[in-house]
Every structure is written in C-alpha cells, then in structure tokens.
Amino acid sequence: MTLSRDSALTLNSGENLIYGCAVDSAGGYAYYVTYTSPAIVVKVSLADNTRVGALTLNSGENSARGIYLDTTNGFGYINCATSPSIIVKIKLSDFTRVGALTLNSGENTVVSGALDIANGNSYWGDNSSPAKIIKVNNNGTGTPTRTSSITLSTNENSARGLIIDSGNLYVATSTTATRVVKISLSTFTRTSAITLSTGENSGYCTAVDTTNSFLYVGCATSPSIVVKVNLSTFTRTAALTLNTGENSIQGLAWCSANAKLFCALNTSPGKIVEIGTAGFTRNEALTLNTGENSATACGLDTSTKKLWVGLYLSPSVSICVVTNNSYLSATKQSLTLTTYASTLTKSYEVAATKQSLILTTYTVSFGTVNNINATKQSLILTTYAAALTKVANVLCNVRSLTLTANAATITLLNTTIENFSVTLYDSTGAKQTGQTVYMEAYNNSNEQYDFVNKVWATPNNYKLTLLEFGETRA
C-alpha cells in the first residue's frame, strides 16, 4: 500500500466548492480556487497543510474552474466560468491580483486551460457546441490580451482537459464518445482528431507523459475510464476501466519519477486511484474519510511526491495524500531517511543499490519496517522509538547490517554474505539482556542457511557470522 491520507485542512467559512488546484513545488505552496461569487484563491503550505492566506477576486469574477501556474515567471492564471469568461492573472510572490481579461461575447464558460510558457501564451477552452479555443498573450508582467480563437469541428463540444506537448495542444471533449483534438501551436490550426471507443464518454481531464509521449484521458463515466493515447502515432492504444464505484473522475496527476498516474474521483467519500503506467494497471485506491466527499481537483508536489486534493464542500477541504510510502531509493551513493514524526506506521522497500543506507527515526511509535535493502556496502538502522513492533526482511547482500533499537521485538533479519549485528536497549537507553531476536538467514540463491537461531542480546554487541551450506560452526 503506497497511498495514505496524510492530513486534512478545512478552509475558512465562505471558501467553498474547490474546482481547481495547482502546486508550486519549488515555492512550497498549493493553490486552490473556489466556485463562488466572487471566486477565491486559497494558498496552502506544502510543508504542513496549513492555510497561508486567501485572495478574493473582484466582483463579477465568479465561478473559478481552474488555476494554472507559470512558476518560471511567477504568475498564476484563473479561468472564471462566466458569460463571457474572464481570465484573471495573479502574482505569486506577493499573492496579489495583476489584472483580468474579459473574453469576447459568446466565449462563455471556459472550463479548461493550458500555458505555453516558452512562448508567453495561454489557451482556453469553452463549453460551447462546438467548442472554441481562445489564444491569449500572457503579456509579461502586465494584464493578458486576447490574440485570436478557433472553433472546433461539429460534435467537438465542451473543451476539457487542455494540455500541451511537443508543440501541440491537445483537447479532450466531453462528448459521446470522447474526441481528442490536436492543434498546432505554431499555426494555431486544428490538424487532426481521433474518436475514442464506444463507452469512453465524457472526457474530463488529461495528463501527459512527456518522456514516452503518451496522453492519458480521464472519462467521467461510472465507473471511470482512463484511456491511453500514443502521441507519436496519435492513436488510441489502451483503456483501463476502474473498479465498480470508482466513478466520475475529475482530476489526473502524472508522476514521472515513479511512472504513476493518480486519479481524483467525485465520489462520497472521495477516492484517489493509483495507476502504474508501465503496465497500465490499477495498483490501488485510497478512500478518504467519512464526509470527505467529492474530490474535484488535484495536483502533485514533484519534490515530495505528495498529492494535494481539493474537495467540493462548504467550506472546502484540502487533503494531503502521501503517494510514495514505498520505494525510497538511492541508486548511486547513499540514502538517509530521518524522521521526527510522532507516529510513523510503515516504511516499505527502502533501497540503496551502491553504497549505504541509513534510516534514523525518533518516532514514538514505529509499526513496521519492510524490505530494507542495501545491495553493495552497508545498512544502518537506528531507532529511538518507544515501540518498534517488527523489522522484516532487512537485507544486506555484500557487507554488513547494523541495527540499534530499544524495541522489544525484532523479527526476520536477513543478511546474505558477511555479518550481522544487533544491539537492543530499553526505553531508558540501557542495554537489554534476555530479549529474543528471531533470525532467518538465506544465501544469494535464496536457500536457507544451516541454522536458524534464537539470538540473545547481551550487554555487549552481539555479532553473528553466517555460514554457507557445508560449513560448520566453530
């Protein structure tokens, strides 16, 4: 299980109905926008999920449907689903309103946007039939200006999930069946479109794997469907139907580091579904707490791999979801994990593949450490936890493993080549005697060694050298 609910923040009274979320990983903030009159932008700290402040937009700047960040230049852009729609620009550094652009008559209810930061433009899709795509000049530090617009083809309605990749803008339509429209940014013309399969309706959100050139389209069906499109050939390649009850997908977030896709679902309670994109399979789902309904927006902190989720409630709620409980790794030199959390329940599959791994915890309660691996040199696990219930499958393939703990029970410590040592202490820091460590040892072929001992911790560090098959104890 890699998904866990980290924390929840209830926003202030009147900060209702979150409809958009964007994360500034470098700056350390998440931004939420509300579907209120006027709309409100709420700023939340990524460090501890606390409310930093709020910016209420001007009268008439109502019903915000999304927020898009240009962290390179320090601005945010908010689309208000009014008639006509309004694009509001804010400055991130001092959290102030820069200005607003009212679109032309008939360019109503803008439901999605995308930023072309390199060229200083943005693109906005409205809810018309057929939909219109409006090109806007972001205008440096000034107020944005409208450049031009194009109208999509018949039945290409309600432009949702705008996203940019490799010089093209892709638009998913909320139709039966969903269409994905390709627009050249250089010429601002519609170049082609594909229609998804029967039942893959109501395209609502998109995410792109820029490394492998795949587009993912979330269809807000019951249950939800995620469709994979190969952008190199611009063809539909696969679809994944989520489980029963995992309905009405509202947001997608792509994590390139772990090759995972996270889906926010508008259910009661809200749900987060994790998809592994390597095999395009559903990995798991996290159901939020009772009353934490309607996950309508999400954004990923690329630094910590935490997912930030906005709930369409009154007042709204900001949920922080940990997505990488597992698979902490160091592939070249070393990894150090230090935590001062009051409770850390599990750590899974912490790996160092070249040199060393050090895990230090000062937690009051540390439930389980599973599958900690050091494959080249050494691993050191030090814990000052009052209760460390289990250490399982701690593996050192070449050199040594040292575990120092004041825990009462430690099981299943494995080392495959050289040596293993353990020292136990009580809660006062005094070394324990008479405590039992159960040990199972295996060689590199996963064959069990000649003996499995109950090893007693003594006032001195106990050190055990393992024997290969055919060897005898001295």
PDB file of C-alpha atoms in Angstrom, residues 281-384:
ATOM      1  CA  THR A 281      -2.755  -1.392 -14.463  1.00  0.00           C
ATOM      2  CA  ARG A 282      -4.740  -0.209 -11.459  1.00  0.00           C
ATOM      3  CA  ASN A 283      -2.443  -0.511  -8.442  1.00  0.00           C
ATOM      4  CA  GLU A 284      -4.646   0.524  -5.543  1.00  0.00           C
ATOM      5  CA  ALA A 285      -7.169   3.043  -4.236  1.00  0.00           C
ATOM      6  CA  LEU A 286      -7.457   5.242  -1.170  1.00  0.00           C
ATOM      7  CA  THR A 287     -10.906   6.077   0.180  1.00  0.00           C
ATOM      8  CA  LEU A 288     -10.951   9.326   2.122  1.00  0.00           C
ATOM      9  CA  ASN A 289     -12.631   9.684   5.498  1.00  0.00           C
ATOM     10  CA  THR A 290     -16.383   9.819   6.006  1.00  0.00           C
ATOM     11  CA  GLY A 291     -17.653  13.252   4.975  1.00  0.00           C
ATOM     12  CA  GLU A 292     -14.594  13.966   2.817  1.00  0.00           C
ATOM     13  CA  ASN A 293     -16.645  13.850  -0.357  1.00  0.00           C
ATOM     14  CA  SER A 294     -16.207  14.992  -3.946  1.00  0.00           C
ATOM     15  CA  ALA A 295     -12.524  15.119  -4.890  1.00  0.00           C
ATOM     16  CA  THR A 296     -12.750  17.587  -7.763  1.00  0.00           C
ATOM     17  CA  ALA A 297      -9.158  18.782  -8.186  1.00  0.00           C
ATOM     18  CA  CYS A 298      -5.646  17.507  -7.589  1.00  0.00           C
ATOM     19  CA  GLY A 299      -2.019  18.466  -8.103  1.00  0.00           C
ATOM     20  CA  LEU A 300       1.281  16.711  -7.440  1.00  0.00           C
ATOM     21  CA  ASP A 301       4.184  18.079  -5.427  1.00  0.00           C
ATOM     22  CA  THR A 302       7.025  16.749  -7.568  1.00  0.00           C
ATOM     23  CA  SER A 303       9.545  17.200  -4.740  1.00  0.00           C
ATOM     24  CA  THR A 304       7.849  15.034  -2.112  1.00  0.00           C
ATOM     25  CA  LYS A 305       5.520  13.073  -4.418  1.00  0.00           C
ATOM     26  CA  LYS A 306       2.594  14.120  -2.242  1.00  0.00           C
ATOM     27  CA  LEU A 307      -0.771  14.608  -3.918  1.00  0.00           C
ATOM     28  CA  TRP A 308      -2.851  17.640  -2.993  1.00  0.00           C
ATOM     29  CA  VAL A 309      -6.585  17.159  -3.349  1.00  0.00           C
ATOM     30  CA  GLY A 310      -9.386  19.716  -3.164  1.00  0.00           C
ATOM     31  CA  LEU A 311     -12.898  18.735  -2.076  1.00  0.00           C
ATOM     32  CA  TYR A 312     -16.073  20.327  -3.428  1.00  0.00           C
ATOM     33  CA  LEU A 313     -17.508  21.047   0.009  1.00  0.00           C
ATOM     34  CA  SER A 314     -18.721  24.067   2.005  1.00  0.00           C
ATOM     35  CA  PRO A 315     -16.316  25.027   3.401  1.00  0.00           C
ATOM     36  CA  SER A 316     -13.829  23.243   1.182  1.00  0.00           C
ATOM     37  CA  VAL A 317     -11.169  20.864   2.441  1.00  0.00           C
ATOM     38  CA  SER A 318      -7.523  20.442   1.386  1.00  0.00           C
ATOM     39  CA  ILE A 319      -6.327  16.838   1.646  1.00  0.00           C
ATOM     40  CA  CYS A 320      -2.659  15.832   1.508  1.00  0.00           C
ATOM     41  CA  VAL A 321      -2.080  12.271   0.293  1.00  0.00           C
ATOM     42  CA  VAL A 322       1.257  10.500   0.605  1.00  0.00           C
ATOM     43  CA  THR A 323       1.870   8.567  -2.615  1.00  0.00           C
ATOM     44  CA  ASN A 324       5.343   7.183  -2.013  1.00  0.00           C
ATOM     45  CA  ASN A 325       5.289   5.314   1.306  1.00  0.00           C
ATOM     46  CA  SER A 326       7.181   2.699  -0.684  1.00  0.00           C
ATOM     47  CA  TYR A 327      10.215   2.597  -2.877  1.00  0.00           C
ATOM     48  CA  LEU A 328      12.546   5.152  -1.309  1.00  0.00           C
ATOM     49  CA  SER A 329      15.783   4.525  -3.152  1.00  0.00           C
ATOM     50  CA  ALA A 330      19.337   5.685  -3.709  1.00  0.00           C
ATOM     51  CA  THR A 331      20.910   4.319  -6.875  1.00  0.00           C
ATOM     52  CA  LYS A 332      24.444   5.744  -6.737  1.00  0.00           C
ATOM     53  CA  GLN A 333      25.841   6.518  -3.310  1.00  0.00           C
ATOM     54  CA  SER A 334      23.683   6.704  -0.206  1.00  0.00           C
ATOM     55  CA  LEU A 335      20.242   7.382   1.143  1.00  0.00           C
ATOM     56  CA  THR A 336      19.495   8.882   4.541  1.00  0.00           C
ATOM     57  CA  LEU A 337      15.950   8.894   5.873  1.00  0.00           C
ATOM     58  CA  THR A 338      15.418  10.827   9.077  1.00  0.00           C
ATOM     59  CA  THR A 339      12.005  11.338  10.625  1.00  0.00           C
ATOM     60  CA  TYR A 340      10.854  13.090  13.775  1.00  0.00           C
ATOM     61  CA  ALA A 341       7.198  12.208  13.301  1.00  0.00           C
ATOM     62  CA  SER A 342       5.124  11.353  16.351  1.00  0.00           C
ATOM     63  CA  THR A 343       3.810   8.290  14.525  1.00  0.00           C
ATOM     64  CA  LEU A 344       5.321   6.570  11.513  1.00  0.00           C
ATOM     65  CA  THR A 345       3.460   3.348  10.889  1.00  0.00           C
ATOM     66  CA  LYS A 346       5.288   1.808   7.947  1.00  0.00           C
ATOM     67  CA  SER A 347       8.250   2.137   5.664  1.00  0.00           C
ATOM     68  CA  TYR A 348       8.403  -0.140   2.628  1.00  0.00           C
ATOM     69  CA  GLU A 349      11.166  -1.164   0.301  1.00  0.00           C
ATOM     70  CA  VAL A 350      13.830   1.364   1.154  1.00  0.00           C
ATOM     71  CA  ALA A 351      16.758   0.566  -1.103  1.00  0.00           C
ATOM     72  CA  ALA A 352      20.358   1.655  -1.620  1.00  0.00           C
ATOM     73  CA  THR A 353      21.982  -0.010  -4.609  1.00  0.00           C
ATOM     74  CA  LYS A 354      25.571   1.260  -4.492  1.00  0.00           C
ATOM     75  CA  GLN A 355      26.920   2.263  -1.108  1.00  0.00           C
ATOM     76  CA  SER A 356      24.905   2.673   2.069  1.00  0.00           C
ATOM     77  CA  LEU A 357      21.542   3.394   3.572  1.00  0.00           C
ATOM     78  CA  ILE A 358      20.916   4.996   6.946  1.00  0.00           C
ATOM     79  CA  LEU A 359      17.443   5.051   8.461  1.00  0.00           C
ATOM     80  CA  THR A 360      17.112   7.077  11.652  1.00  0.00           C
ATOM     81  CA  THR A 361      13.775   7.570  13.367  1.00  0.00           C
ATOM     82  CA  TYR A 362      12.854   9.383  16.558  1.00  0.00           C
ATOM     83  CA  THR A 363       9.224   8.340  16.387  1.00  0.00           C
ATOM     84  CA  VAL A 364       7.135   7.492  19.413  1.00  0.00           C
ATOM     85  CA  SER A 365       5.569   4.614  17.519  1.00  0.00           C
ATOM     86  CA  PHE A 366       7.103   2.882  14.520  1.00  0.00           C
ATOM     87  CA  GLY A 367       4.973  -0.025  13.357  1.00  0.00           C
ATOM     88  CA  THR A 368       6.765  -1.916  10.599  1.00  0.00           C
ATOM     89  CA  VAL A 369       9.919  -1.692   8.531  1.00  0.00           C
ATOM     90  CA  ASN A 370       9.732  -3.971   5.493  1.00  0.00           C
ATOM     91  CA  ASN A 371      12.138  -4.823   2.728  1.00  0.00           C
ATOM     92  CA  ILE A 372      15.025  -2.505   3.557  1.00  0.00           C
ATOM     93  CA  ASN A 373      17.851  -3.347   1.186  1.00  0.00           C
ATOM     94  CA  ALA A 374      21.492  -2.360   0.828  1.00  0.00           C
ATOM     95  CA  THR A 375      22.988  -4.285  -2.079  1.00  0.00           C
ATOM     96  CA  LYS A 376      26.623  -3.148  -2.148  1.00  0.00           C
ATOM     97  CA  GLN A 377      28.024  -1.999   1.174  1.00  0.00           C
ATOM     98  CA  SER A 378      26.102  -1.481   4.382  1.00  0.00           C
ATOM     99  CA  LEU A 379      22.835  -0.565   6.008  1.00  0.00           C
ATOM    100  CA  ILE A 380      22.418   1.063   9.402  1.00  0.00           C
ATOM    101  CA  LEU A 381      19.008   1.297  11.048  1.00  0.00           C
ATOM    102  CA  THR A 382      18.839   3.297  14.266  1.00  0.00           C
ATOM    103  CA  THR A 383      15.545   3.866  16.033  1.00  0.00           C
ATOM    104  CA  TYR A 384      14.640   5.605  19.258  1.00  0.00           C
TER     105      TYR A 384
END
